[in-house]
Amino acid sequence: MMEYGVTQEVSRNENENVPTIEVSLHRSQREKIPVISNNYEVYLNECDYDIGLESDPTSYDQAINSENSTLWLYAMEEELKSMKDNEVWDLVELPKGIKTIGSKWIFKTKHDSKGNVERYKASVAPIVKGDLFCELQCPKNDLEKKQMDKIPCASAVGSIMYAQVCTQPNIAYVVGMLGRYQSNPGIDNWKAIKKVLRYLQGTKDYMLTYRRTNNLEIIGYSDYTDCKDTRKSTSGYIFMLSNGPISWMSHKQSLIASSTMEAKYVACYEATCHAIWLRNFVSGLHVIDSIMKPLRIYCDNSATVRFSKNNKTTGGSKHIDIKYLVVREKVQNGVVTIEHIKIHSCWQIH
């Protein structure tokens, strides 16, 4: 017991003799910047003050029951008088079965630079029940507001595309080309769009016609053109039935063709695949008794026609993907036939 007590006392004395070292904490001297700047807070406060969020009524009942009801009534009378003088609307009898469009009064106080009320403004805004209006539908910043003022290239191309898909195979190529530059359209693209719109306006009375015939036959025409930007060719085809077009397409090829023959052959491959599906689809409708076969596909390149009819491989065709050789198989099996046609006789599907 005595030894333990002595040992404990010695340990206590040793701890008392240990010098105390004060360590100073390092603090950054950089100026702290708040997450939301003071200027931004002031801007919000001024904005709230200017538009009168705290005092402006949000409905007709609030305006009538407010302390400034006389001023709001006078503002509404001025607004109605202005609409009547400018002949904004005509009073007519409501037809039977027709519902009226509702309206809403918008009340806003105008302030001067010192914050004093300068004018009480009331305006009528037509709304429809069920319409959704929220801040998410508004531009978020100045850049988005500027973008809203730009020329509506995408909307115009979408309208043209609707006409192309339904009744205008002759503009299939130009619509595809215009669609490639929608991410960054320029003034030249807009001029091209207006040119197509003028063409559609001048041909609005034209229509697709089909003639009665005893021998129903699907005939295809394939062609291509190149792109100077990507060096990828654009395939196009159109299929005729009863002397009228029933299906057409124009789109960019997925590979870069090294020769005209290769580009034409790829176009024939895409036309062949669609021709087989189209014949099966028309036959499956059971609207007609039968369709003559083999299906004829016309091409204006004689080298492509020869390449599709034999199994010989030339030096310029060794690199062609094996999947495109299905055209040879379909030709040998009598499903389709690739025939040559002069360029002035070919349908201009571009």
GROMACS .gro file of C-alpha atoms in nm:
model
  350
    1MET     CA    1   0.000   0.000   0.000
    2MET     CA    2   0.282   0.240   0.091
    3GLU     CA    3   0.469   0.175  -0.232
    4TYR     CA    4   0.162   0.233  -0.440
    5GLY     CA    5   0.096   0.563  -0.263
    6VAL     CA    6   0.452   0.681  -0.315
    7THR     CA    7   0.442   0.585  -0.680
    8GLN     CA    8   0.115   0.766  -0.733
    9GLU     CA    9   0.251   1.080  -0.561
   10VAL     CA   10   0.562   1.080  -0.777
   11SER     CA   11   0.353   1.043  -1.092
   12ARG     CA   12   0.137   1.338  -0.986
   13ASN     CA   13   0.445   1.554  -0.927
   14GLU     CA   14   0.588   1.463  -1.267
   15ASN     CA   15   0.267   1.566  -1.440
   16GLU     CA   16   0.270   1.900  -1.258
   17ASN     CA   17   0.621   1.975  -1.383
   18VAL     CA   18   0.528   1.923  -1.753
   19PRO     CA   19   0.527   2.265  -1.924
   20THR     CA   20   0.206   2.373  -2.100
   21ILE     CA   21   0.246   2.467  -2.468
   22GLU     CA   22  -0.017   2.693  -2.620
   23VAL     CA   23  -0.088   2.621  -2.990
   24SER     CA   24  -0.243   2.904  -3.189
   25LEU     CA   25  -0.508   2.804  -3.444
   26HIS     CA   26  -0.453   2.909  -3.805
   27ARG     CA   27  -0.744   3.104  -3.942
   28SER     CA   28  -0.787   3.200  -4.303
   29GLN     CA   29  -0.751   3.571  -4.381
   30ARG     CA   30  -0.960   3.551  -4.699
   31GLU     CA   31  -1.271   3.760  -4.725
   32LYS     CA   32  -1.584   3.548  -4.696
   33ILE     CA   33  -1.829   3.585  -4.982
   34PRO     CA   34  -2.191   3.496  -4.899
   35VAL     CA   35  -2.376   3.243  -5.112
   36ILE     CA   36  -2.624   3.512  -5.213
   37SER     CA   37  -2.465   3.850  -5.265
   38ASN     CA   38  -2.599   4.167  -5.107
   39ASN     CA   39  -2.667   4.313  -5.450
   40TYR     CA   40  -2.886   4.018  -5.535
   41GLU     CA   41  -3.084   4.059  -5.212
   42VAL     CA   42  -3.131   4.429  -5.278
   43TYR     CA   43  -3.246   4.350  -5.631
   44LEU     CA   44  -3.510   4.110  -5.502
   45ASN     CA   45  -3.636   4.361  -5.249
   46GLU     CA   46  -3.660   4.634  -5.511
   47CYS     CA   47  -3.838   4.397  -5.746
   48ASP     CA   48  -4.093   4.303  -5.480
   49TYR     CA   49  -4.146   4.668  -5.401
   50ASP     CA   50  -4.186   4.778  -5.762
   51ILE     CA   51  -4.448   4.524  -5.859
   52GLY     CA   52  -4.643   4.578  -5.539
   53LEU     CA   53  -4.661   4.220  -5.418
   54GLU     CA   54  -4.759   4.330  -5.070
   55SER     CA   55  -5.047   4.563  -5.161
   56ASP     CA   56  -5.185   4.475  -5.504
   57PRO     CA   57  -5.510   4.275  -5.495
   58THR     CA   58  -5.510   3.940  -5.670
   59SER     CA   59  -5.883   3.919  -5.745
   60TYR     CA   60  -6.185   4.137  -5.816
   61ASP     CA   61  -6.328   4.081  -5.467
   62GLN     CA   62  -6.006   4.192  -5.302
   63ALA     CA   63  -5.998   4.508  -5.513
   64ILE     CA   64  -6.360   4.598  -5.429
   65ASN     CA   65  -6.313   4.537  -5.057
   66SER     CA   66  -5.978   4.714  -5.029
   67GLU     CA   67  -5.929   5.066  -4.894
   68ASN     CA   68  -5.851   5.188  -5.247
   69SER     CA   69  -6.163   5.034  -5.401
   70THR     CA   70  -6.269   5.366  -5.559
   71LEU     CA   71  -5.936   5.396  -5.741
   72TRP     CA   72  -5.950   5.036  -5.861
   73LEU     CA   73  -6.307   5.083  -5.991
   74TYR     CA   74  -6.196   5.390  -6.182
   75ALA     CA   75  -5.902   5.193  -6.329
   76MET     CA   76  -6.138   4.916  -6.444
   77GLU     CA   77  -6.373   5.167  -6.606
   78GLU     CA   78  -6.080   5.321  -6.794
   79GLU     CA   79  -5.970   4.979  -6.918
   80LEU     CA   80  -6.319   4.889  -7.043
   81LYS     CA   81  -6.356   5.228  -7.211
   82SER     CA   82  -6.019   5.186  -7.384
   83MET     CA   83  -6.120   4.843  -7.515
   84LYS     CA   84  -6.450   4.980  -7.643
   85ASP     CA   85  -6.285   5.276  -7.818
   86ASN     CA   86  -6.027   5.051  -7.985
   87GLU     CA   87  -6.294   4.796  -8.087
   88VAL     CA   88  -6.115   4.510  -7.921
   89TRP     CA   89  -6.426   4.293  -7.942
   90ASP     CA   90  -6.774   4.279  -8.091
   91LEU     CA   91  -7.078   4.197  -7.880
   92VAL     CA   92  -7.265   3.900  -8.029
   93GLU     CA   93  -7.523   3.650  -7.915
   94LEU     CA   94  -7.374   3.336  -7.762
   95PRO     CA   95  -7.448   3.039  -7.993
   96LYS     CA   96  -7.614   2.735  -7.846
   97GLY     CA   97  -7.377   2.472  -7.710
   98ILE     CA   98  -7.084   2.715  -7.698
   99LYS     CA   99  -6.914   2.805  -7.372
  100THR     CA  100  -6.766   3.145  -7.303
  101ILE     CA  101  -6.399   3.198  -7.229
  102GLY     CA  102  -6.347   3.325  -6.877
  103SER     CA  103  -6.142   3.631  -6.790
  104LYS     CA  104  -5.947   3.761  -6.495
  105TRP     CA  105  -5.872   4.113  -6.377
  106ILE     CA  106  -5.505   4.191  -6.318
  107PHE     CA  107  -5.441   4.477  -6.075
  108LYS     CA  108  -5.108   4.652  -6.050
  109THR     CA  109  -4.987   4.975  -5.894
  110LYS     CA  110  -4.731   5.184  -6.083
  111HIS     CA  111  -4.462   5.355  -5.872
  112ASP     CA  112  -4.227   5.639  -5.948
  113SER     CA  113  -3.854   5.643  -5.878
  114LYS     CA  114  -3.916   5.748  -5.515
  115GLY     CA  115  -4.160   5.465  -5.447
  116ASN     CA  116  -4.476   5.675  -5.448
  117VAL     CA  117  -4.789   5.535  -5.612
  118GLU     CA  118  -4.821   5.697  -5.952
  119ARG     CA  119  -5.109   5.509  -6.110
  120TYR     CA  120  -5.355   5.227  -6.051
  121LYS     CA  121  -5.364   4.995  -6.350
  122ALA     CA  122  -5.630   4.731  -6.421
  123SER     CA  123  -5.624   4.498  -6.721
  124VAL     CA  124  -5.828   4.200  -6.841
  125ALA     CA  125  -5.654   3.874  -6.923
  126PRO     CA  126  -5.853   3.598  -7.100
  127ILE     CA  127  -5.795   3.251  -6.961
  128VAL     CA  128  -5.944   2.909  -7.024
  129LYS     CA  129  -6.041   2.672  -6.746
  130GLY     CA  130  -5.785   2.397  -6.716
  131ASP     CA  131  -5.495   2.595  -6.863
  132LEU     CA  132  -5.173   2.577  -6.665
  133PHE     CA  133  -4.974   2.894  -6.609
  134CYS     CA  134  -4.664   2.888  -6.391
  135GLU     CA  135  -4.317   3.040  -6.367
  136LEU     CA  136  -4.161   2.723  -6.507
  137GLN     CA  137  -4.304   2.816  -6.847
  138CYS     CA  138  -4.127   3.154  -6.847
  139PRO     CA  139  -3.767   3.227  -6.953
  140LYS     CA  140  -3.527   3.193  -6.662
  141ASN     CA  141  -3.259   3.440  -6.771
  142ASP     CA  142  -3.170   3.697  -7.036
  143LEU     CA  143  -3.017   3.432  -7.261
  144GLU     CA  144  -3.340   3.234  -7.275
  145LYS     CA  145  -3.535   3.553  -7.346
  146LYS     CA  146  -3.302   3.629  -7.633
  147GLN     CA  147  -3.343   3.279  -7.770
  148MET     CA  148  -3.721   3.323  -7.772
  149ASP     CA  149  -3.682   3.616  -8.010
  150LYS     CA  150  -3.494   3.413  -8.269
  151ILE     CA  151  -3.636   3.296  -8.597
  152PRO     CA  152  -3.849   2.978  -8.557
  153CYS     CA  153  -3.642   2.753  -8.782
  154ALA     CA  154  -3.722   2.431  -8.594
  155SER     CA  155  -4.097   2.499  -8.600
  156ALA     CA  156  -4.091   2.572  -8.972
  157VAL     CA  157  -3.892   2.257  -9.050
  158GLY     CA  158  -4.136   2.053  -8.842
  159SER     CA  159  -4.430   2.188  -9.041
  160ILE     CA  160  -4.254   2.115  -9.369
  161MET     CA  161  -4.169   1.765  -9.248
  162TYR     CA  162  -4.538   1.694  -9.186
  163ALA     CA  163  -4.618   1.780  -9.547
  164GLN     CA  164  -4.325   1.571  -9.671
  165VAL     CA  165  -4.427   1.260  -9.480
  166CYS     CA  166  -4.789   1.277  -9.595
  167THR     CA  167  -4.806   1.405  -9.952
  168GLN     CA  168  -4.479   1.561 -10.069
  169PRO     CA  169  -4.215   1.300 -10.163
  170ASN     CA  170  -4.039   1.552 -10.387
  171ILE     CA  171  -3.911   1.754 -10.089
  172ALA     CA  172  -3.785   1.455  -9.888
  173TYR     CA  173  -3.421   1.532  -9.958
  174VAL     CA  174  -3.431   1.903  -9.880
  175VAL     CA  175  -3.622   1.842  -9.555
  176GLY     CA  176  -3.356   1.596  -9.444
  177MET     CA  177  -3.081   1.845  -9.525
  178LEU     CA  178  -3.253   2.128  -9.339
  179GLY     CA  179  -3.298   1.906  -9.035
  180ARG     CA  180  -2.924   1.844  -9.005
  181TYR     CA  181  -2.851   2.205  -8.914
  182GLN     CA  182  -3.119   2.266  -8.652
  183SER     CA  183  -2.865   2.266  -8.368
  184ASN     CA  184  -2.703   2.580  -8.509
  185PRO     CA  185  -2.914   2.727  -8.791
  186GLY     CA  186  -2.803   3.034  -8.984
  187ILE     CA  187  -2.962   3.291  -9.206
  188ASP     CA  188  -2.894   3.078  -9.513
  189ASN     CA  189  -3.090   2.791  -9.359
  190TRP     CA  190  -3.381   3.025  -9.297
  191LYS     CA  191  -3.371   3.142  -9.659
  192ALA     CA  192  -3.381   2.778  -9.775
  193ILE     CA  193  -3.676   2.709  -9.545
  194LYS     CA  194  -3.869   3.005  -9.689
  195LYS     CA  195  -3.793   2.883 -10.039
  196VAL     CA  196  -3.950   2.546  -9.958
  197LEU     CA  197  -4.251   2.720  -9.804
  198ARG     CA  198  -4.298   2.926 -10.120
  199TYR     CA  199  -4.282   2.607 -10.324
  200LEU     CA  200  -4.549   2.443 -10.108
  201GLN     CA  201  -4.766   2.752 -10.139
  202GLY     CA  202  -4.739   2.739 -10.517
  203THR     CA  203  -4.820   2.366 -10.536
  204LYS     CA  204  -5.095   2.347 -10.274
  205ASP     CA  205  -5.347   2.243 -10.539
  206TYR     CA  206  -5.133   1.946 -10.652
  207MET     CA  207  -5.227   1.600 -10.530
  208LEU     CA  208  -5.125   1.236 -10.548
  209THR     CA  209  -5.333   1.037 -10.796
  210TYR     CA  210  -5.374   0.663 -10.843
  211ARG     CA  211  -5.509   0.494 -11.154
  212ARG     CA  212  -5.696   0.170 -11.180
  213THR     CA  213  -5.498  -0.111 -11.340
  214ASN     CA  214  -5.536  -0.486 -11.381
  215ASN     CA  215  -5.174  -0.570 -11.297
  216LEU     CA  216  -5.071  -0.428 -10.962
  217GLU     CA  217  -4.695  -0.396 -10.939
  218ILE     CA  218  -4.470  -0.227 -10.687
  219ILE     CA  219  -4.190  -0.042 -10.863
  220GLY     CA  220  -3.901   0.116 -10.677
  221TYR     CA  221  -3.654   0.387 -10.776
  222SER     CA  222  -3.333   0.433 -10.580
  223ASP     CA  223  -3.073   0.708 -10.597
  224TYR     CA  224  -2.813   0.886 -10.386
  225THR     CA  225  -2.638   1.217 -10.339
  226ASP     CA  226  -2.333   1.315 -10.138
  227CYS     CA  227  -2.278   1.551  -9.844
  228LYS     CA  228  -1.986   1.792  -9.856
  229ASP     CA  229  -1.969   1.825  -9.476
  230THR     CA  230  -1.956   1.461  -9.362
  231ARG     CA  231  -1.869   1.292  -9.694
  232LYS     CA  232  -2.155   1.050  -9.625
  233SER     CA  233  -2.398   0.982  -9.905
  234THR     CA  234  -2.773   1.023  -9.879
  235SER     CA  235  -2.990   0.734  -9.993
  236GLY     CA  236  -3.333   0.785 -10.138
  237TYR     CA  237  -3.607   0.565 -10.276
  238ILE     CA  238  -3.970   0.586 -10.380
  239PHE     CA  239  -4.216   0.304 -10.449
  240MET     CA  240  -4.504   0.328 -10.691
  241LEU     CA  241  -4.833   0.136 -10.696
  242SER     CA  242  -5.114   0.207 -10.942
  243ASN     CA  243  -4.906   0.484 -11.096
  244GLY     CA  244  -4.886   0.670 -10.766
  245PRO     CA  245  -4.628   0.690 -10.486
  246ILE     CA  246  -4.708   0.491 -10.175
  247SER     CA  247  -4.381   0.503  -9.980
  248TRP     CA  248  -4.066   0.714  -9.995
  249MET     CA  249  -3.759   0.790  -9.788
  250SER     CA  250  -3.445   1.003  -9.795
  251HIS     CA  251  -3.182   0.969  -9.522
  252LYS     CA  252  -2.807   0.980  -9.469
  253GLN     CA  253  -2.611   0.658  -9.504
  254SER     CA  254  -2.426   0.524  -9.201
  255LEU     CA  255  -2.096   0.471  -9.385
  256ILE     CA  256  -1.866   0.674  -9.607
  257ALA     CA  257  -1.874   0.530  -9.957
  258SER     CA  258  -1.546   0.531 -10.148
  259SER     CA  259  -1.707   0.527 -10.492
  260THR     CA  260  -2.028   0.613 -10.671
  261MET     CA  261  -2.097   0.245 -10.733
  262GLU     CA  262  -2.075   0.167 -10.361
  263ALA     CA  263  -2.307   0.453 -10.265
  264LYS     CA  264  -2.560   0.346 -10.528
  265TYR     CA  265  -2.536  -0.015 -10.415
  266VAL     CA  266  -2.604   0.080 -10.052
  267ALA     CA  267  -2.908   0.276 -10.173
  268CYS     CA  268  -3.027  -0.035 -10.361
  269TYR     CA  269  -2.978  -0.242 -10.045
  270GLU     CA  270  -3.200  -0.010  -9.841
  271ALA     CA  271  -3.460  -0.002 -10.118
  272THR     CA  272  -3.455  -0.383 -10.140
  273CYS     CA  273  -3.513  -0.427  -9.766
  274HIS     CA  274  -3.805  -0.186  -9.773
  275ALA     CA  275  -3.948  -0.340 -10.091
  276ILE     CA  276  -3.969  -0.686  -9.933
  277TRP     CA  277  -4.146  -0.550  -9.627
  278LEU     CA  278  -4.377  -0.336  -9.841
  279ARG     CA  279  -4.486  -0.625 -10.060
  280ASN     CA  280  -4.559  -0.843  -9.756
  281PHE     CA  281  -4.752  -0.558  -9.593
  282VAL     CA  282  -4.968  -0.489  -9.899
  283SER     CA  283  -5.033  -0.861  -9.951
  284GLY     CA  284  -5.126  -0.904  -9.585
  285LEU     CA  285  -5.402  -0.646  -9.615
  286HIS     CA  286  -5.594  -0.885  -9.845
  287VAL     CA  287  -5.725  -0.585 -10.036
  288ILE     CA  288  -5.583  -0.707 -10.366
  289ASP     CA  289  -5.546  -1.057 -10.505
  290SER     CA  290  -5.175  -1.058 -10.579
  291ILE     CA  291  -4.875  -0.843 -10.660
  292MET     CA  292  -4.649  -0.924 -10.949
  293LYS     CA  293  -4.295  -1.032 -10.865
  294PRO     CA  294  -4.006  -1.005 -10.875
  295LEU     CA  295  -4.013  -0.650 -10.754
  296ARG     CA  296  -3.843  -0.413 -10.992
  297ILE     CA  297  -3.600  -0.157 -10.852
  298TYR     CA  298  -3.455   0.093 -11.096
  299CYS     CA  299  -3.107   0.240 -11.060
  300ASP     CA  300  -2.925   0.481 -11.294
  301ASN     CA  301  -2.577   0.331 -11.235
  302SER     CA  302  -2.487   0.043 -11.466
  303ALA     CA  303  -2.194  -0.071 -11.247
  304THR     CA  304  -2.430  -0.115 -10.952
  305VAL     CA  305  -2.670  -0.318 -11.165
  306ARG     CA  306  -2.390  -0.549 -11.282
  307PHE     CA  307  -2.250  -0.589 -10.931
  308SER     CA  308  -2.590  -0.694 -10.795
  309LYS     CA  309  -2.638  -0.962 -11.061
  310ASN     CA  310  -2.309  -1.155 -11.034
  311ASN     CA  311  -2.085  -1.297 -10.763
  312LYS     CA  312  -1.766  -1.140 -10.891
  313THR     CA  313  -1.575  -0.910 -10.660
  314THR     CA  314  -1.373  -0.624 -10.802
  315GLY     CA  315  -1.093  -0.429 -10.640
  316GLY     CA  316  -1.322  -0.140 -10.556
  317SER     CA  317  -1.583  -0.360 -10.386
  318LYS     CA  318  -1.376  -0.590 -10.162
  319HIS     CA  319  -1.430  -0.374  -9.855
  320ILE     CA  320  -1.813  -0.363  -9.881
  321ASP     CA  321  -1.976  -0.506  -9.570
  322ILE     CA  322  -2.114  -0.856  -9.616
  323LYS     CA  323  -2.463  -0.754  -9.502
  324TYR     CA  324  -2.511  -0.548  -9.819
  325LEU     CA  325  -2.455  -0.859 -10.030
  326VAL     CA  326  -2.808  -0.971  -9.943
  327VAL     CA  327  -2.913  -0.782 -10.256
  328ARG     CA  328  -2.736  -1.045 -10.467
  329GLU     CA  329  -2.917  -1.322 -10.281
  330LYS     CA  330  -3.259  -1.162 -10.335
  331VAL     CA  331  -3.181  -1.107 -10.704
  332GLN     CA  332  -3.071  -1.469 -10.752
  333ASN     CA  333  -3.381  -1.598 -10.568
  334GLY     CA  334  -3.610  -1.393 -10.790
  335VAL     CA  335  -3.746  -1.177 -10.510
  336VAL     CA  336  -3.625  -0.850 -10.662
  337THR     CA  337  -3.456  -0.742 -10.979
  338ILE     CA  338  -3.226  -0.443 -11.022
  339GLU     CA  339  -3.269  -0.276 -11.360
  340HIS     CA  340  -3.089   0.015 -11.519
  341ILE     CA  341  -3.271   0.335 -11.608
  342LYS     CA  342  -3.144   0.652 -11.771
  343ILE     CA  343  -3.104   0.946 -11.541
  344HIS     CA  344  -3.347   1.170 -11.733
  345SER     CA  345  -3.615   0.903 -11.699
  346CYS     CA  346  -3.558   0.842 -11.329
  347TRP     CA  347  -3.786   0.990 -11.069
  348GLN     CA  348  -3.622   1.286 -10.902
  349ILE     CA  349  -3.686   1.190 -10.543
  350HIS     CA  350  -3.434   1.443 -10.417
   0.00000   0.00000   0.00000
